[in-house]
Coordinates of C-alpha atoms in Angstrom, one line a residue:
X1 CA 84.5 115.4 113.9
X2 CA 87.7 114.3 112.2
X3 CA 89.4 116.5 109.5
X4 CA 91.8 114.7 107.2
X5 CA 94.2 116.8 105.2
X6 CA 94.9 115.1 101.8
X7 CA 98.3 116.3 100.5
X8 CA 98.6 114.4 97.2
X9 CA 96.8 111.7 95.3
X10 CA 98.3 108.5 93.8
X11 CA 99.0 110.2 90.4
X12 CA 100.8 113.2 92.0
X13 CA 98.0 115.7 91.8
X14 CA 98.1 118.2 94.7
X15 CA 94.7 119.9 93.9
X16 CA 92.4 117.4 95.6
X17 CA 89.7 117.5 98.2
X18 CA 90.3 117.0 101.9
X19 CA 87.5 115.5 104.0
X20 CA 85.7 116.2 107.3
X21 CA 84.2 113.2 108.9
X22 CA 81.4 113.1 111.5
X23 CA 81.0 110.3 114.1
X24 CA 77.6 108.7 113.7
X25 CA 77.7 106.6 116.8
X26 CA 79.5 103.6 115.3
X27 CA 81.9 105.0 112.7
X28 CA 83.1 108.1 111.1
X29 CA 81.1 109.0 108.0
X30 CA 81.9 111.7 105.4
X31 CA 80.4 115.0 106.4
X32 CA 81.9 117.4 104.0
X33 CA 84.6 117.5 101.2
X34 CA 86.5 120.7 100.6
X35 CA 88.9 121.6 97.8
X36 CA 92.6 121.8 99.0
X37 CA 96.0 122.3 97.4
X38 CA 98.6 120.0 98.9
X39 CA 97.0 120.2 102.3
X40 CA 99.2 119.4 105.2
X41 CA 97.2 120.2 108.4
X42 CA 93.9 121.2 110.0
X43 CA 93.7 123.1 113.3
X44 CA 90.5 123.9 115.3
X45 CA 90.5 126.9 117.5
X46 CA 87.9 129.2 119.1
X47 CA 87.8 133.0 119.8
X48 CA 85.2 134.3 122.2
X49 CA 83.2 131.1 121.9
X50 CA 83.2 131.0 118.1
X51 CA 84.8 127.9 116.5
X52 CA 87.1 128.1 113.5
X53 CA 88.9 125.4 111.4
X54 CA 92.1 126.5 109.8
X55 CA 93.4 124.5 106.8
X56 CA 97.1 124.8 105.8
X57 CA 97.7 124.4 102.0
X58 CA 101.3 123.7 101.0
X59 CA 101.5 123.6 97.2
X60 CA 99.9 123.2 93.8
X61 CA 101.9 121.5 91.1
X62 CA 105.1 123.6 91.0
X63 CA 103.6 126.6 92.9
X64 CA 104.4 127.1 96.5
X65 CA 102.7 130.6 97.0
X66 CA 99.4 129.1 98.0
X67 CA 96.8 130.7 100.3
X68 CA 95.4 128.7 103.3
X69 CA 91.9 129.0 104.5
X70 CA 90.0 129.6 107.8
X71 CA 86.4 128.3 108.0
X72 CA 83.9 129.4 110.7

C-alpha cells in the first residue's frame, strides 16, 4: 500500500481527499479515498499485532485547530 497525503488542491482548497493506493502487481491503483483537511503525513504503526494508519491533518481554510485521525 501507498498512502498519499494531499495538503491542498490547485485552487487553494484544503478540504480534499487523500488517497490510499494498492499495488496490483504492475502498478499502484486507487484503493480508497478518504476526506482530509490539509493533510501533511500518514504513518503506519502496530500495537500487539493490530495495524493502524494515522493521518495528520494540518488546516482547513483559516482554521488550524483541526483533529487528526487514526484508522484501524
